[in-house]
PDB file of C-alpha atoms in Angstrom:
ATOM      1  CA  MET A  20      -6.998 140.744 187.150  1.00  0.00           C
ATOM      2  CA  TYR A  21      -4.396 137.418 186.452  1.00  0.00           C
ATOM      3  CA  ASP A  22      -1.454 137.586 184.971  1.00  0.00           C
ATOM      4  CA  GLN A  23      -0.797 136.636 181.740  1.00  0.00           C
ATOM      5  CA  PRO A  24       1.509 134.117 180.913  1.00  0.00           C
ATOM      6  CA  ARG A  25       4.667 135.081 179.976  1.00  0.00           C
ATOM      7  CA  PRO A  26       5.534 133.081 176.260  1.00  0.00           C
ATOM      8  CA  HIS A  27       8.658 130.767 177.120  1.00  0.00           C
ATOM      9  CA  GLN A  28      12.155 131.972 176.468  1.00  0.00           C
ATOM     10  CA  ALA A  29      13.864 129.874 174.221  1.00  0.00           C
ATOM     11  CA  HIS A  30      17.522 128.754 175.250  1.00  0.00           C
ATOM     12  CA  PRO A  31      20.374 129.384 173.242  1.00  0.00           C
ATOM     13  CA  ALA A  32      21.086 127.412 170.282  1.00  0.00           C
ATOM     14  CA  MET A  33      24.775 126.372 171.683  1.00  0.00           C
ATOM     15  CA  THR A  34      27.104 126.759 174.877  1.00  0.00           C
ATOM     16  CA  PHE A  35      29.445 129.005 175.618  1.00  0.00           C
ATOM     17  CA  GLU A  36      31.980 125.855 175.158  1.00  0.00           C
ATOM     18  CA  GLN A  37      30.390 125.394 171.794  1.00  0.00           C
ATOM     19  CA  MET A  38      30.485 128.984 170.647  1.00  0.00           C
ATOM     20  CA  LEU A  39      33.874 129.235 171.084  1.00  0.00           C
ATOM     21  CA  GLU A  40      34.545 126.065 170.030  1.00  0.00           C
ATOM     22  CA  ARG A  41      33.201 127.069 166.013  1.00  0.00           C
ATOM     23  CA  VAL A  42      35.033 130.533 166.655  1.00  0.00           C
ATOM     24  CA  ARG A  43      38.206 128.685 167.176  1.00  0.00           C
ATOM     25  CA  TYR A  44      37.466 126.923 164.163  1.00  0.00           C
ATOM     26  CA  GLU A  45      36.400 129.987 162.085  1.00  0.00           C
ATOM     27  CA  GLY A  46      39.186 131.860 163.095  1.00  0.00           C
ATOM     28  CA  ALA A  47      41.764 128.867 162.942  1.00  0.00           C
ATOM     29  CA  TYR A  48      42.888 130.302 166.457  1.00  0.00           C
ATOM     30  CA  PRO A  49      45.405 128.270 168.319  1.00  0.00           C
ATOM     31  CA  THR A  50      43.680 127.568 171.624  1.00  0.00           C
ATOM     32  CA  ARG A  51      40.362 128.059 172.979  1.00  0.00           C
ATOM     33  CA  GLU A  52      41.577 131.517 175.124  1.00  0.00           C
ATOM     34  CA  ARG A  53      41.972 133.238 172.096  1.00  0.00           C
ATOM     35  CA  ALA A  54      39.208 132.273 170.955  1.00  0.00           C
ATOM     36  CA  GLU A  55      37.500 133.697 174.002  1.00  0.00           C
ATOM     37  CA  GLU A  56      39.166 136.799 174.084  1.00  0.00           C
ATOM     38  CA  ALA A  57      37.831 137.617 170.204  1.00  0.00           C
ATOM     39  CA  VAL A  58      34.389 136.794 171.868  1.00  0.00           C
ATOM     40  CA  ARG A  59      34.591 138.896 174.334  1.00  0.00           C
ATOM     41  CA  THR A  60      35.935 141.730 172.681  1.00  0.00           C
ATOM     42  CA  VAL A  61      33.744 141.786 169.330  1.00  0.00           C
ATOM     43  CA  LEU A  62      30.804 141.535 171.557  1.00  0.00           C
ATOM     44  CA  ALA A  63      31.726 144.395 173.559  1.00  0.00           C
ATOM     45  CA  ALA A  64      32.414 146.371 170.780  1.00  0.00           C
ATOM     46  CA  LEU A  65      29.386 145.541 169.163  1.00  0.00           C
ATOM     47  CA  GLY A  66      27.180 145.781 172.378  1.00  0.00           C
ATOM     48  CA  ARG A  67      28.431 149.537 172.050  1.00  0.00           C
ATOM     49  CA  GLN A  68      26.445 150.078 168.597  1.00  0.00           C
ATOM     50  CA  LEU A  69      23.708 148.433 169.798  1.00  0.00           C
ATOM     51  CA  VAL A  70      20.388 149.842 171.219  1.00  0.00           C
ATOM     52  CA  GLY A  71      16.935 148.632 172.074  1.00  0.00           C
ATOM     53  CA  ASP A  72      14.931 145.550 171.088  1.00  0.00           C
ATOM     54  CA  GLU A  73      17.656 144.699 168.798  1.00  0.00           C
ATOM     55  CA  ARG A  74      19.922 144.523 171.769  1.00  0.00           C
ATOM     56  CA  VAL A  75      17.595 142.361 174.009  1.00  0.00           C
ATOM     57  CA  ASP A  76      17.237 140.113 171.195  1.00  0.00           C
ATOM     58  CA  LEU A  77      20.636 139.650 170.566  1.00  0.00           C
ATOM     59  CA  ALA A  78      21.375 138.847 173.676  1.00  0.00           C
ATOM     60  CA  GLN A  79      18.627 136.047 174.232  1.00  0.00           C
ATOM     61  CA  ALA A  80      20.085 134.606 171.318  1.00  0.00           C
ATOM     62  CA  LEU A  81      23.609 134.282 172.914  1.00  0.00           C
ATOM     63  CA  PRO A  82      24.798 131.766 175.425  1.00  0.00           C
ATOM     64  CA  VAL A  83      24.759 133.385 178.874  1.00  0.00           C
ATOM     65  CA  GLU A  84      28.406 134.347 179.014  1.00  0.00           C
ATOM     66  CA  ALA A  85      28.444 135.993 175.753  1.00  0.00           C
ATOM     67  CA  ALA A  86      25.315 138.190 176.257  1.00  0.00           C
ATOM     68  CA  LEU A  87      26.956 139.391 179.010  1.00  0.00           C
ATOM     69  CA  ALA A  88      30.073 140.757 177.357  1.00  0.00           C
ATOM     70  CA  LEU A  89      27.754 142.509 174.734  1.00  0.00           C
ATOM     71  CA  THR A  90      25.208 143.853 177.385  1.00  0.00           C
ATOM     72  CA  ALA A  91      27.866 145.027 180.286  1.00  0.00           C
ATOM     73  CA  GLN A  92      28.763 147.906 177.460  1.00  0.00           C
ATOM     74  CA  ILE A  93      26.839 150.945 177.815  1.00  0.00           C
ATOM     75  CA  PRO A  94      25.692 151.785 174.182  1.00  0.00           C
ATOM     76  CA  ALA A  95      27.736 154.647 172.393  1.00  0.00           C
ATOM     77  CA  THR A  96      26.350 158.189 171.459  1.00  0.00           C
ATOM     78  CA  GLU A  97      28.616 158.269 168.373  1.00  0.00           C
ATOM     79  CA  ARG A  98      27.165 155.828 165.613  1.00  0.00           C
ATOM     80  CA  LEU A  99      30.581 153.842 163.806  1.00  0.00           C
ATOM     81  CA  THR A 100      30.308 152.475 160.462  1.00  0.00           C
ATOM     82  CA  GLY A 101      31.485 149.490 159.971  1.00  0.00           C
ATOM     83  CA  TRP A 102      35.576 150.198 158.907  1.00  0.00           C
ATOM     84  CA  SER A 103      35.226 153.285 161.921  1.00  0.00           C
ATOM     85  CA  PHE A 104      33.622 149.805 164.376  1.00  0.00           C
ATOM     86  CA  ILE A 105      37.395 148.182 163.462  1.00  0.00           C
ATOM     87  CA  LYS A 106      39.410 151.103 164.180  1.00  0.00           C
ATOM     88  CA  ASP A 107      38.305 151.795 167.144  1.00  0.00           C
ATOM     89  CA  MET A 108      38.031 148.104 168.188  1.00  0.00           C
ATOM     90  CA  ALA A 109      41.541 147.752 167.219  1.00  0.00           C
ATOM     91  CA  ALA A 110      42.550 150.605 169.116  1.00  0.00           C
ATOM     92  CA  ARG A 111      40.845 149.191 172.594  1.00  0.00           C
ATOM     93  CA  ALA A 112      42.869 146.107 171.954  1.00  0.00           C
ATOM     94  CA  GLY A 113      45.416 147.077 171.021  1.00  0.00           C
ATOM     95  CA  THR A 114      45.889 145.489 167.832  1.00  0.00           C
ATOM     96  CA  SER A 115      46.198 145.571 163.967  1.00  0.00           C
ATOM     97  CA  PRO A 116      42.665 146.684 162.255  1.00  0.00           C
ATOM     98  CA  ALA A 117      43.652 143.732 160.421  1.00  0.00           C
ATOM     99  CA  VAL A 118      43.277 141.582 163.637  1.00  0.00           C
ATOM    100  CA  ALA A 119      40.099 143.211 164.067  1.00  0.00           C
ATOM    101  CA  ARG A 120      38.596 142.392 161.254  1.00  0.00           C
ATOM    102  CA  TRP A 121      39.833 138.712 161.444  1.00  0.00           C
ATOM    103  CA  ASP A 122      38.234 138.843 164.815  1.00  0.00           C
ATOM    104  CA  THR A 123      35.255 140.311 163.714  1.00  0.00           C
ATOM    105  CA  GLY A 124      34.770 137.778 160.803  1.00  0.00           C
ATOM    106  CA  ALA A 125      35.341 134.307 162.787  1.00  0.00           C
ATOM    107  CA  VAL A 126      32.981 135.797 165.637  1.00  0.00           C
ATOM    108  CA  LEU A 127      30.137 137.188 163.508  1.00  0.00           C
ATOM    109  CA  ALA A 128      30.328 134.771 161.533  1.00  0.00           C
ATOM    110  CA  VAL A 129      28.909 132.210 164.678  1.00  0.00           C
ATOM    111  CA  VAL A 130      26.227 134.777 165.782  1.00  0.00           C
ATOM    112  CA  THR A 131      25.259 135.169 162.666  1.00  0.00           C
ATOM    113  CA  ARG A 132      24.185 131.704 162.643  1.00  0.00           C
ATOM    114  CA  LEU A 133      22.295 132.168 166.463  1.00  0.00           C
ATOM    115  CA  THR A 134      20.690 135.016 165.226  1.00  0.00           C
ATOM    116  CA  GLY A 135      18.204 133.752 162.228  1.00  0.00           C
ATOM    117  CA  PRO A 136      17.503 136.075 159.500  1.00  0.00           C
ATOM    118  CA  ASP A 137      15.186 138.045 160.407  1.00  0.00           C
ATOM    119  CA  LEU A 138      16.737 139.524 163.462  1.00  0.00           C
ATOM    120  CA  LEU A 139      19.884 139.472 161.284  1.00  0.00           C
ATOM    121  CA  THR A 140      18.161 141.920 159.190  1.00  0.00           C
ATOM    122  CA  ARG A 141      16.516 143.994 162.121  1.00  0.00           C
ATOM    123  CA  ILE A 142      20.409 144.884 163.872  1.00  0.00           C
ATOM    124  CA  LEU A 143      21.850 145.446 160.337  1.00  0.00           C
ATOM    125  CA  HIS A 144      18.564 148.270 159.407  1.00  0.00           C
ATOM    126  CA  GLN A 145      19.984 149.350 162.542  1.00  0.00           C
ATOM    127  CA  LEU A 146      23.537 149.954 162.227  1.00  0.00           C
ATOM    128  CA  PRO A 147      24.844 152.703 160.016  1.00  0.00           C
ATOM    129  CA  THR A 148      26.660 150.861 156.566  1.00  0.00           C
ATOM    130  CA  GLY A 149      29.227 148.771 156.726  1.00  0.00           C
ATOM    131  CA  TYR A 150      28.160 146.443 158.952  1.00  0.00           C
ATOM    132  CA  ALA A 151      26.730 143.609 156.491  1.00  0.00           C
ATOM    133  CA  LEU A 152      30.127 142.488 155.298  1.00  0.00           C
ATOM    134  CA  LEU A 153      31.262 142.318 158.920  1.00  0.00           C
ATOM    135  CA  PHE A 154      28.157 139.790 159.725  1.00  0.00           C
ATOM    136  CA  GLY A 155      28.923 138.256 155.756  1.00  0.00           C
ATOM    137  CA  GLN A 156      26.098 139.456 154.089  1.00  0.00           C
ATOM    138  CA  ALA A 157      26.065 141.531 150.771  1.00  0.00           C
ATOM    139  CA  GLU A 158      26.077 145.248 151.900  1.00  0.00           C
ATOM    140  CA  LEU A 159      23.126 146.139 149.080  1.00  0.00           C
ATOM    141  CA  ARG A 160      23.229 150.049 148.239  1.00  0.00           C
ATOM    142  CA  GLN A 161      19.992 151.583 148.771  1.00  0.00           C
ATOM    143  CA  PRO A 162      18.391 153.645 145.430  1.00  0.00           C
ATOM    144  CA  GLN A 163      19.094 157.040 145.636  1.00  0.00           C
ATOM    145  CA  PRO A 164      16.069 159.707 145.717  1.00  0.00           C
ATOM    146  CA  THR A 165      16.399 161.336 142.302  1.00  0.00           C
ATOM    147  CA  VAL A 166      15.687 165.251 142.244  1.00  0.00           C
TER     148      VAL A 166
END
């Protein structure tokens, strides 16, 4: 039997250097090094929350260096809400929750552009409440069933 050809994997829409420049602009960081620190911290934290196909597909959408920061993390057994995600990231990075939230917004604004709407929707469906706002999206409440 013959091997079926695999679909060509698309290359990320931007290089890591371009990603850092976009994050630097979004976060108004003074240096590229500060932007890179934010990228690595936020993607490592996100890597602890994502599993399955969404994790793989997000890694494929990112530049290689960013994908490595995401996938180097072992997924956590505890699912964190958006606010808990920010507090956990702040504690691990030794910063305030305000700085962690700022970094998250700057990085995930760029990640959102790289993922496209379909993958972003899948990612948000996998994560607990509170993440849509971190990705710059509206957090729509699900209707509660009436009893």
